[in-house]
Short mmCIF file of C-alpha atoms in Angstrom, two decimals:
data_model
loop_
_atom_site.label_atom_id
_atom_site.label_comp_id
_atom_site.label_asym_id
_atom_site.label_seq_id
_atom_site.Cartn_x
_atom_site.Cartn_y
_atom_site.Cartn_z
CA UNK A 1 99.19 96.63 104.75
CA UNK A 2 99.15 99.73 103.00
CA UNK A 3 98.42 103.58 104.80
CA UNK A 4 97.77 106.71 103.44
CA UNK A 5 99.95 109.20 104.98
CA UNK A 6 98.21 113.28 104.54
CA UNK A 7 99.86 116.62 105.80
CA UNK A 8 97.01 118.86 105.62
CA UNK A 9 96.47 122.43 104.90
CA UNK A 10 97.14 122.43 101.42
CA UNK A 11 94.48 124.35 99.30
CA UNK A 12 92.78 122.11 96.67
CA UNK A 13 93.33 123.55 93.50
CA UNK A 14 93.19 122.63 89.36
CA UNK A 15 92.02 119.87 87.36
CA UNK A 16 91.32 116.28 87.62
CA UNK A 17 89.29 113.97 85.65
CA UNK A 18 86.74 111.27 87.00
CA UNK A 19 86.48 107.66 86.74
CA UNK A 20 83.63 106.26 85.58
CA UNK A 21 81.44 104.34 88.12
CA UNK A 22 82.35 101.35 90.23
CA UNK A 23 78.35 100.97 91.09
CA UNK A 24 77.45 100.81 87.43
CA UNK A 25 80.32 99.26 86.19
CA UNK A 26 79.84 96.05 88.62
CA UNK A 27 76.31 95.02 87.16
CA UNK A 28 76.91 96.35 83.76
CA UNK A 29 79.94 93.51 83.72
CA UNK A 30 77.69 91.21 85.35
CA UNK A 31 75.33 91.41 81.90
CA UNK A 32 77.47 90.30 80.06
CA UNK A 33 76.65 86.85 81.36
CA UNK A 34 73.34 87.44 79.40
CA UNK A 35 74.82 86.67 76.22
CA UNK A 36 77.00 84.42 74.12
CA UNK A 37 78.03 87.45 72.01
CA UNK A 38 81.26 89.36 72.95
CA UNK A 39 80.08 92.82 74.49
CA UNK A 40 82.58 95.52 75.22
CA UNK A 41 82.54 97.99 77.97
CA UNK A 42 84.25 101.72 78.24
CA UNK A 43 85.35 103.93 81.01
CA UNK A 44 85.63 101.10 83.29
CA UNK A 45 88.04 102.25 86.69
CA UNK A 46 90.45 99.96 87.39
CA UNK A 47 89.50 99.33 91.19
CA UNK A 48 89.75 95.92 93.37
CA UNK A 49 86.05 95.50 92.89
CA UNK A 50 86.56 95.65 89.65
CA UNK A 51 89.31 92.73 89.42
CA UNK A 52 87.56 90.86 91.75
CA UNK A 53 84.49 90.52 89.52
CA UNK A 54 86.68 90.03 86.46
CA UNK A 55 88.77 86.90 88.10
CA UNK A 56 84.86 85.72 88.66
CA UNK A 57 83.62 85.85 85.53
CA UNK A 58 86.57 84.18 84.36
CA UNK A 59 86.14 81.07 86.68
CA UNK A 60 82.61 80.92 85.30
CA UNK A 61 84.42 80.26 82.17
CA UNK A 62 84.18 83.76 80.62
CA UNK A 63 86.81 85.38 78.47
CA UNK A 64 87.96 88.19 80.13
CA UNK A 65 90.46 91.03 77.78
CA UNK A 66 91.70 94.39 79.75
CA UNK A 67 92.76 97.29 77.55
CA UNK A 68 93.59 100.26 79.80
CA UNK A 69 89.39 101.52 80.60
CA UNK A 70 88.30 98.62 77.65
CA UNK A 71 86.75 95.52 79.06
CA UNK A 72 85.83 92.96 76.75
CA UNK A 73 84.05 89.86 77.97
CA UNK A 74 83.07 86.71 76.03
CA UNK A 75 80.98 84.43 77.69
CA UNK A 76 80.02 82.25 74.89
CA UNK A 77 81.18 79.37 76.38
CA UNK A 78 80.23 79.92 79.94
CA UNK A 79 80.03 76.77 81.62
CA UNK A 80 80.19 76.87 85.95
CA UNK A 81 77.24 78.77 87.49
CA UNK A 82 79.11 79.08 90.76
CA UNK A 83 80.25 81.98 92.52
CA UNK A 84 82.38 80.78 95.52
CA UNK A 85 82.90 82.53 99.04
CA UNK A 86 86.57 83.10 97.95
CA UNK A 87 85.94 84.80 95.02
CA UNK A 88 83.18 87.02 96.36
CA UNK A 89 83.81 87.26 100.53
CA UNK A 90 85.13 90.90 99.86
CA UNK A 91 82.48 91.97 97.82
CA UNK A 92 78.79 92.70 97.97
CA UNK A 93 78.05 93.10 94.25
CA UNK A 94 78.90 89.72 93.92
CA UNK A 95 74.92 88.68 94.25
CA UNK A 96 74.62 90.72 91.23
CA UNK A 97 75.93 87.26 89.26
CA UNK A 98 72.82 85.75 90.81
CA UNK A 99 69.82 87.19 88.35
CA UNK A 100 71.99 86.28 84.90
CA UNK A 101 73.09 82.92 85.57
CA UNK A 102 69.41 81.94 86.45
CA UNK A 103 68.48 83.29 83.28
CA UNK A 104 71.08 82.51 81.06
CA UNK A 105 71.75 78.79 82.59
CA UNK A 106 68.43 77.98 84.31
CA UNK A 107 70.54 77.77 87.19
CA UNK A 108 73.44 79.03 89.79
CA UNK A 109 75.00 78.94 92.93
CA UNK A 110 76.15 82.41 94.63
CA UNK A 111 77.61 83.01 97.95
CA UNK A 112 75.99 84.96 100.16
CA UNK A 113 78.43 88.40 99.75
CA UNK A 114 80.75 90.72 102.29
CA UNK A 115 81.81 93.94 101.69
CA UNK A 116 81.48 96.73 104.09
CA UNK A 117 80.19 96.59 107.58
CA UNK A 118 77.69 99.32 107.47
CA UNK A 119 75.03 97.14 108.62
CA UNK A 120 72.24 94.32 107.20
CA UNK A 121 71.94 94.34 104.01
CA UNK A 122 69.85 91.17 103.34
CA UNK A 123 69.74 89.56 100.17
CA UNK A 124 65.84 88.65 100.71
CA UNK A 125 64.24 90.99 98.00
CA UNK A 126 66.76 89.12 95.31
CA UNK A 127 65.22 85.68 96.17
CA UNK A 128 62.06 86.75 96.61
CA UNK A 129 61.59 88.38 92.94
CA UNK A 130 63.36 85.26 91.40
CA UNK A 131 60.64 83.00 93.55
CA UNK A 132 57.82 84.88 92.17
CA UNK A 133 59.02 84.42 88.46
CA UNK A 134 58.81 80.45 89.20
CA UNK A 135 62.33 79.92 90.16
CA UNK A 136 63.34 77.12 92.94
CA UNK A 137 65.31 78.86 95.18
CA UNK A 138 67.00 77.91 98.25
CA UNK A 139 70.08 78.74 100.87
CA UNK A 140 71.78 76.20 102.06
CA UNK A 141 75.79 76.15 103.29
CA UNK A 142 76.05 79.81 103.04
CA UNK A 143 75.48 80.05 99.00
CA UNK A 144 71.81 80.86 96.89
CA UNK A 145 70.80 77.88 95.06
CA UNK A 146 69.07 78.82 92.35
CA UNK A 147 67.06 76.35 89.31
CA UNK A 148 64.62 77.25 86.48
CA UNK A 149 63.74 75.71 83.40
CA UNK A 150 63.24 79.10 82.13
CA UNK A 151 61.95 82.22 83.73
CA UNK A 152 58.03 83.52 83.67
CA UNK A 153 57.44 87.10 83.82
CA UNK A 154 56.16 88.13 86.67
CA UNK A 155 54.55 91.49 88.67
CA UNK A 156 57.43 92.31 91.57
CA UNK A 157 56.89 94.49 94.40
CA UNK A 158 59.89 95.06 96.16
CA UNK A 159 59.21 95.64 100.19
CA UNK A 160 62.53 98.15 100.00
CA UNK A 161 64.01 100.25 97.88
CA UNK A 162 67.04 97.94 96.82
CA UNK A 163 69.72 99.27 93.79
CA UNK A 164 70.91 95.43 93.60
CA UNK A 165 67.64 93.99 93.81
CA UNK A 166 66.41 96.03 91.04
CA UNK A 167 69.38 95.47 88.61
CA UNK A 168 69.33 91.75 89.30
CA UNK A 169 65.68 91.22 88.73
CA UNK A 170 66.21 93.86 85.78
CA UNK A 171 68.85 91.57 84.38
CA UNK A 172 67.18 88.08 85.14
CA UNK A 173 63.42 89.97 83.27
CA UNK A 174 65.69 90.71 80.03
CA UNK A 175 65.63 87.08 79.22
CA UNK A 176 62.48 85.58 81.20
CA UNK A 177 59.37 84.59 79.43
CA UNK A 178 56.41 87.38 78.82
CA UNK A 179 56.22 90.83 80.79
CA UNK A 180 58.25 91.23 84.06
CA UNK A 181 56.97 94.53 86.20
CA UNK A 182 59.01 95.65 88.86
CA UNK A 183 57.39 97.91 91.14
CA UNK A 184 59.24 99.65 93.86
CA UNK A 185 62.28 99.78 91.63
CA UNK A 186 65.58 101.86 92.58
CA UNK A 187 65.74 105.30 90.81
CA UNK A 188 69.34 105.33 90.77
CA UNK A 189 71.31 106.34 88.10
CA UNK A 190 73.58 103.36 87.98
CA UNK A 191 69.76 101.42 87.23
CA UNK A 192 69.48 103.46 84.18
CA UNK A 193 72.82 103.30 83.23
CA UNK A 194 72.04 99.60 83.67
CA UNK A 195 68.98 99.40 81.56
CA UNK A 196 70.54 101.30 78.60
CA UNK A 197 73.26 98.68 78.31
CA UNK A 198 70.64 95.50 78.52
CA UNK A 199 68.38 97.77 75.60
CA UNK A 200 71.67 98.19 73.65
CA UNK A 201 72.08 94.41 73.54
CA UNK A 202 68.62 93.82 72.72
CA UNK A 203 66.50 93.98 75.92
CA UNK A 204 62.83 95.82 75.82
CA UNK A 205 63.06 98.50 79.43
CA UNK A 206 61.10 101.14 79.54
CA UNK A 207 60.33 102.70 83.02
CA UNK A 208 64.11 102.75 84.01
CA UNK A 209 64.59 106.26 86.41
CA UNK A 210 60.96 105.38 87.30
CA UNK A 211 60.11 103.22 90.74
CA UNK A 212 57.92 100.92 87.82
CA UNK A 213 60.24 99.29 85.25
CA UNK A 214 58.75 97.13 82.40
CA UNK A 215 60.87 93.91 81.33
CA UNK A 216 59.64 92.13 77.93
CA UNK A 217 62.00 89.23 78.04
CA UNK A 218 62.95 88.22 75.19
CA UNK A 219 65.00 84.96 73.39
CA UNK A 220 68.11 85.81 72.99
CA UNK A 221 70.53 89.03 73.97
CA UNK A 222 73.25 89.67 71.45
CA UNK A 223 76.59 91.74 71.82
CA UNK A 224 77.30 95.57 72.08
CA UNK A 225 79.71 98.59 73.15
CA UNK A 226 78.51 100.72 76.04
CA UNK A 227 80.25 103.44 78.17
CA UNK A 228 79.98 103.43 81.93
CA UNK A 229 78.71 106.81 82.98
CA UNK A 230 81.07 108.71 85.69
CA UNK A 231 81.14 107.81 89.18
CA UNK A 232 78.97 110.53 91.34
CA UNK A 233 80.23 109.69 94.18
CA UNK A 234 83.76 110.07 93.14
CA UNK A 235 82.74 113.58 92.25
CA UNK A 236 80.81 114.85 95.19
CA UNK A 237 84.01 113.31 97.52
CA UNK A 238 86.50 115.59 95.83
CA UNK A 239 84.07 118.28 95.78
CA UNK A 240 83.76 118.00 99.32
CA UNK A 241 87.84 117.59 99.40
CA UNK A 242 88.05 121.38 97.82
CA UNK A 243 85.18 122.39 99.71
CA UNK A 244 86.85 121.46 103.53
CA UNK A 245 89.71 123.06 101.80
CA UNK A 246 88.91 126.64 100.50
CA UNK A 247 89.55 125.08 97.30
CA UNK A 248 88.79 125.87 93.82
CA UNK A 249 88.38 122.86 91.43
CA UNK A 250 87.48 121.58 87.85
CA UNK A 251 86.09 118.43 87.93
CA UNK A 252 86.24 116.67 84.09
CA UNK A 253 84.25 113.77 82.53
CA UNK A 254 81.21 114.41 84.97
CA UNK A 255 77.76 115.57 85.36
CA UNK A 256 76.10 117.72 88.07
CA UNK A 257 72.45 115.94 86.68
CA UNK A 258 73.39 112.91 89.18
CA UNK A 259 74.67 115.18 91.90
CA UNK A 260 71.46 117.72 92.56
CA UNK A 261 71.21 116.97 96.37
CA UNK A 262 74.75 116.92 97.05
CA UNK A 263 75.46 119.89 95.01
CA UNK A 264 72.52 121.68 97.15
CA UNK A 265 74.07 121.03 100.01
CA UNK A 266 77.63 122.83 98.77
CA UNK A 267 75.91 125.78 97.79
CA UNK A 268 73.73 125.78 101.09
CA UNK A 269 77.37 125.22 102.69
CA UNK A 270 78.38 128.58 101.28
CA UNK A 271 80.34 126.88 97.79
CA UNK A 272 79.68 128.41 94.11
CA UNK A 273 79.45 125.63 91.91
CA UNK A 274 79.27 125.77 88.19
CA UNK A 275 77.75 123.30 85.92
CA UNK A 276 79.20 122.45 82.51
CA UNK A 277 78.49 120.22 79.82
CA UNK A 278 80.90 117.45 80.88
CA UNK A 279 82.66 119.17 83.54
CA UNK A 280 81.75 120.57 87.34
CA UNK A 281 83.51 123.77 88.57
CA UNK A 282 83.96 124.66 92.85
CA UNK A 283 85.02 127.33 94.40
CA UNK A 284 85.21 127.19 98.14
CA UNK A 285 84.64 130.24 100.83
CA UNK A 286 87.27 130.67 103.35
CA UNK A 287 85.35 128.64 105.72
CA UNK A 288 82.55 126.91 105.35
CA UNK A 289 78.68 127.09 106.96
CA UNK A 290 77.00 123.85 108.51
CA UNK A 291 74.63 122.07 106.35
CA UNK A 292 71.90 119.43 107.98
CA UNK A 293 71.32 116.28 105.51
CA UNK A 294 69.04 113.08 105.58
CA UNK A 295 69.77 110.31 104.00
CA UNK A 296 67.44 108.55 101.64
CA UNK A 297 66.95 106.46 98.11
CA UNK A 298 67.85 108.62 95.30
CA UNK A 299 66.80 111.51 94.50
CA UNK A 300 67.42 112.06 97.49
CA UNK A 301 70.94 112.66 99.67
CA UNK A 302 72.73 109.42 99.24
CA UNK A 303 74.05 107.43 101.79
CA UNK A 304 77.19 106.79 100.24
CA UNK A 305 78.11 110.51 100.48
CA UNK A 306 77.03 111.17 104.52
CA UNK A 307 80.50 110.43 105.80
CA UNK A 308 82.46 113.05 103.65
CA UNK A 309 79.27 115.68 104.27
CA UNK A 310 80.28 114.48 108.20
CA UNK A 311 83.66 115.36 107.92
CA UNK A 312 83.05 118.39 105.42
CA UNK A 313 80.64 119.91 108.92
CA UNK A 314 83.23 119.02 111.34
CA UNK A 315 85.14 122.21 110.57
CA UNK A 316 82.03 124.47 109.28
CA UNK A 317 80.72 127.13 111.26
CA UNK A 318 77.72 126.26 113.49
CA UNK A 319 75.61 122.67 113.75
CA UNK A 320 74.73 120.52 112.04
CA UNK A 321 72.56 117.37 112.11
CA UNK A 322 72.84 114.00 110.16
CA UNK A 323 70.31 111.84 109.83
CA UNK A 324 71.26 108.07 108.53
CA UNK A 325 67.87 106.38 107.58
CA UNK A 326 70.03 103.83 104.74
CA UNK A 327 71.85 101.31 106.95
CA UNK A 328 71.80 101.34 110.78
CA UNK A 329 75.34 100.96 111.28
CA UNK A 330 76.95 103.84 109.21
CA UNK A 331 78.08 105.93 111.98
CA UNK A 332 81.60 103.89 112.50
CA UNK A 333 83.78 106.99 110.77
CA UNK A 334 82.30 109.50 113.70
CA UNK A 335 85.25 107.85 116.18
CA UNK A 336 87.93 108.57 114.06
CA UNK A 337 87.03 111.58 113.21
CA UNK A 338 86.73 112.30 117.18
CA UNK A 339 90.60 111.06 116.78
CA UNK A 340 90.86 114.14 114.74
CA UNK A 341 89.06 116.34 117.05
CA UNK A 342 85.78 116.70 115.02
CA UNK A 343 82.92 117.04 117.75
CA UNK A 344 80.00 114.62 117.18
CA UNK A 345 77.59 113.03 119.36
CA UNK A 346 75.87 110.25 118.27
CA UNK A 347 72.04 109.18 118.98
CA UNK A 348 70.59 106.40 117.69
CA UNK A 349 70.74 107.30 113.83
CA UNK A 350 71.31 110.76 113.81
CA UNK A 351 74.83 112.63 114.23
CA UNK A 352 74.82 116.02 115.81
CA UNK A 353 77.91 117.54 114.56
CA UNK A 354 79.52 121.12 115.83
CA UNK A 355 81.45 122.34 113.59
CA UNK A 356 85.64 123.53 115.46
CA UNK A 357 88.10 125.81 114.32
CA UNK A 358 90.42 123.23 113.19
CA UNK A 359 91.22 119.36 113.33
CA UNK A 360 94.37 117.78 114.40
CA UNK A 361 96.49 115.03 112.51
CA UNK A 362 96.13 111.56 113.96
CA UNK A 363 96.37 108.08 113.31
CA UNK A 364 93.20 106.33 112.25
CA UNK A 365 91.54 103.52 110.96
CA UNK A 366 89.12 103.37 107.62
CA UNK A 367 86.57 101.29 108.90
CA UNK A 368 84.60 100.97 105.38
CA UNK A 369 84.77 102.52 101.91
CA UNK A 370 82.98 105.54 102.24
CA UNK A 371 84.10 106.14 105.69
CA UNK A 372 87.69 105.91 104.38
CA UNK A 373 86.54 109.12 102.35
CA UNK A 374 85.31 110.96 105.03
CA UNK A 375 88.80 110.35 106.94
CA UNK A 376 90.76 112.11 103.57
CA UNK A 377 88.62 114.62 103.64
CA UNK A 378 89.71 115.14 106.98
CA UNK A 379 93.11 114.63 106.82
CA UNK A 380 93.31 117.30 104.15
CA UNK A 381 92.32 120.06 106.68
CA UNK A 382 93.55 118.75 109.78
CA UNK A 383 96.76 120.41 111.50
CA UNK A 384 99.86 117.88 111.08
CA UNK A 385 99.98 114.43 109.77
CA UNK A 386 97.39 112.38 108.97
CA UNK A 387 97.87 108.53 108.45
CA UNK A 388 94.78 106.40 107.34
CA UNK A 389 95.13 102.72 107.89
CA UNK A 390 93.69 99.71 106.30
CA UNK A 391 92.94 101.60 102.85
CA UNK A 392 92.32 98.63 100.74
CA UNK A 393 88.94 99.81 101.65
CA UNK A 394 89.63 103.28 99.41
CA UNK A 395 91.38 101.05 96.55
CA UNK A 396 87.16 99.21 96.35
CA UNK A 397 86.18 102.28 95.33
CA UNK A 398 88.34 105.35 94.10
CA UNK A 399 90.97 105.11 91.37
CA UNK A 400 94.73 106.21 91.91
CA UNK A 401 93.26 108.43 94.91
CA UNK A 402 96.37 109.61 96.01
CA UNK A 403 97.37 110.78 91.55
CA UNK A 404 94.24 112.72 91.68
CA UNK A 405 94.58 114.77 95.22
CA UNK A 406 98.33 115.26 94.37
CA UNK A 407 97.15 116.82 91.01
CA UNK A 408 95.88 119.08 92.86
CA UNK A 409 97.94 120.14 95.19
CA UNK A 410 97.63 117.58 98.63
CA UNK A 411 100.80 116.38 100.35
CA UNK A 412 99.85 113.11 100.58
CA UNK A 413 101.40 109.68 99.58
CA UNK A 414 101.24 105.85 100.22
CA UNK A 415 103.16 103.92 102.80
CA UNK A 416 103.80 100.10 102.40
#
């Protein structure tokens, strides 16, 4: 099993350019399910997630062509509505296959998904929309059994905020019969990104960016080219790399527009940042001040960025507190970081983190994507060596990591 092996202390410095986004990319691939007409999709990372999905659509019968960042899917003669605990035990975005097959096929079978163990993350909401717009819907031998002779549109009120929920529901409206309102909706930008590719292939979404988003279904979906936008959390994790790092960076092929809480929280942390067009620019103080942060549903901080932020206020000067109000188990990276020397206490969902002089190189263990961030951000400053283990969690999620950090500047490489 692969390990990431860092010596830290080297300044962060130079150029890189980002991928574009494994949590748009996963549903916008997912749409293509809508239609019998070959779409094509840009920017797309080349991550596990990624080829995981890819080897599903193609056992759903889907013609699947790779081109460097070119996807191009035909699913014109789509013909198994099954997504099988093999294919998708890895990966939570599998449920996102749920919503299009019902639509498109009036019917499917989906495993209930893995991924990360950050805690519950019930797929409830999903079967509960699809209920309400007169689908049959059951669980039975761990998969989502799912019939309809054809969707109605329906008014949805979603009891959580849920970025899946939404998209699916989003997706599964596109093609449903009359007006689908979906109240409650995820603000994300990955939704929006979402909803421009369904209205580029013939959808009617307005509200998306909104918590209400109107669906008029319509017949039929036809093909189209769309570009997945950049991966924000790919940018605020090397941004938080050159921060912990008295770095100075130039971040390419990005936006600070998805990034306002996160980039608030540099500057409070003592950072000049500098927004450009396409492009993000850091420069880090010599050391850093602590910055407090709660989690919550975008706009606000996001979850998927608490980790580095805890790893980034492990060496800052003074305390800070993190509050995790997302998933109740998201704490796991605060023991390995004590491996490093960090100094955290933990109660209940909120992290009390003093900020040390330095960390020290140790052996530890990713325990889920994000939290493998927070340990290379970590690793980068520490004293010594640094080896991360079990990093197939980093390969879900950030492309050719260890390219990128070398480019500029890190001593750090891959062990077999």
């Amino acid at each position: 099993m692969d390990r990431l092996l860092i010596e830290g202390g080297a300044r962060l410095a130079g150029e890189i350019a980002i991928s574009g986004a494994k949590n748009a990319a996963l549903p916008i691939l997912c749409a293509a399910l809508l239609t019998a007409e070959p779409v094509t999709f840009t920017n797309v990372p080349r991550l596990n997630d990624i080829d995981t999905l890819l080897a599903l659509l193609a056992q759903m019968g889907v013609r699947v062509k790779r081109e460097a960042d070119v996807v191009m899917l035909d699913a014109s003669a789509l013909d198994n509505p099954v997504a099988p605990y093999e294919m998708v035990k890895t990966m939570r975005a599998s449920i996102l296959v749920l919503g299009p097959l019902v639509a498109r096929c009036g019917e499917a079978r989906v495993s209930l998904p893995g991924g990360c163990a950050i805690g519950a993350r019930p797929v409830d909401q999903h079967i509960k929309g699809l209920q309400a717009m007169g689908a049959a819907v059951g669980v039975e031998h761990g998969y989502v059994h799912a019939t309809v002779p054809r969707l109605k549109g329906a008014r949805l009120f979603t009891d959580m905020v849920t970025v899946t929920g939404t998209e699916n529901l989003m997706m599964a409206a596109a093609l449903a019969d009359g007006e689908t309102v979906i109240e409650n909706a995820a603000r994300e930008p990955e939704v929006v990104d979402l909803a421009n590719c369904l209205v580029a292939m013939g959808a009617q979404i307005s509200g998306a960016g909104s918590d209400v988003i109107r669906i008029r279904g319509v017949e039929r979906l036809h093909g189209a080219t769309h570009r997945i936008m950049p991966d924000r959390i790919e940018t605020g994790t090397y941004l938080c790399a050159a921060a912990v790092t008295g770095g100075s960076v130039r971040l390419t092929g990005t936006s600070s527009c998805y990034l306002d809480a996160v980039i608030d929280k540099l500057m409070d942390a003592g950072c000049e940042v500098v927004s450009e067009r396409d492009a993000i620019r850091l420069t880090a103080p010599a050391r850093l001040n602590a910055v407090s942060l709660r989690t919550a549903p975008y706009p606000a901080f996001p979850t998927d960025m608490q980790a580095q932020f805890m790893a980034l206020n492990a060496v800052a000067k003074g305390v800070a507190m993190i509050r995790e109000t997302i998933f109740e188990n998201r704490f796991m990276h605060a023991v390995e970081l004590q491996r490093l020397g960090a100094d955290i206490r933990i109660d209940g969902n909120t992290a009390v983190v003093q900020g040390v002089d330095r960390l020290q190189g140790a052996t530890v263990m990713a325990t889920d994507l994000r939290a493998s961030a927070s340990l290379v951000v970590a690793g980068l400053v520490a004293e010594g060596d640094t080896t991360i283990e079990r990093i197939y969690h980093l390969d879900r999620g950030y492309e050719r990591l260890e390219e990128k950090l070398a480019a500029l500047g890190a001593r750090v490489r891959r062990l077999g």
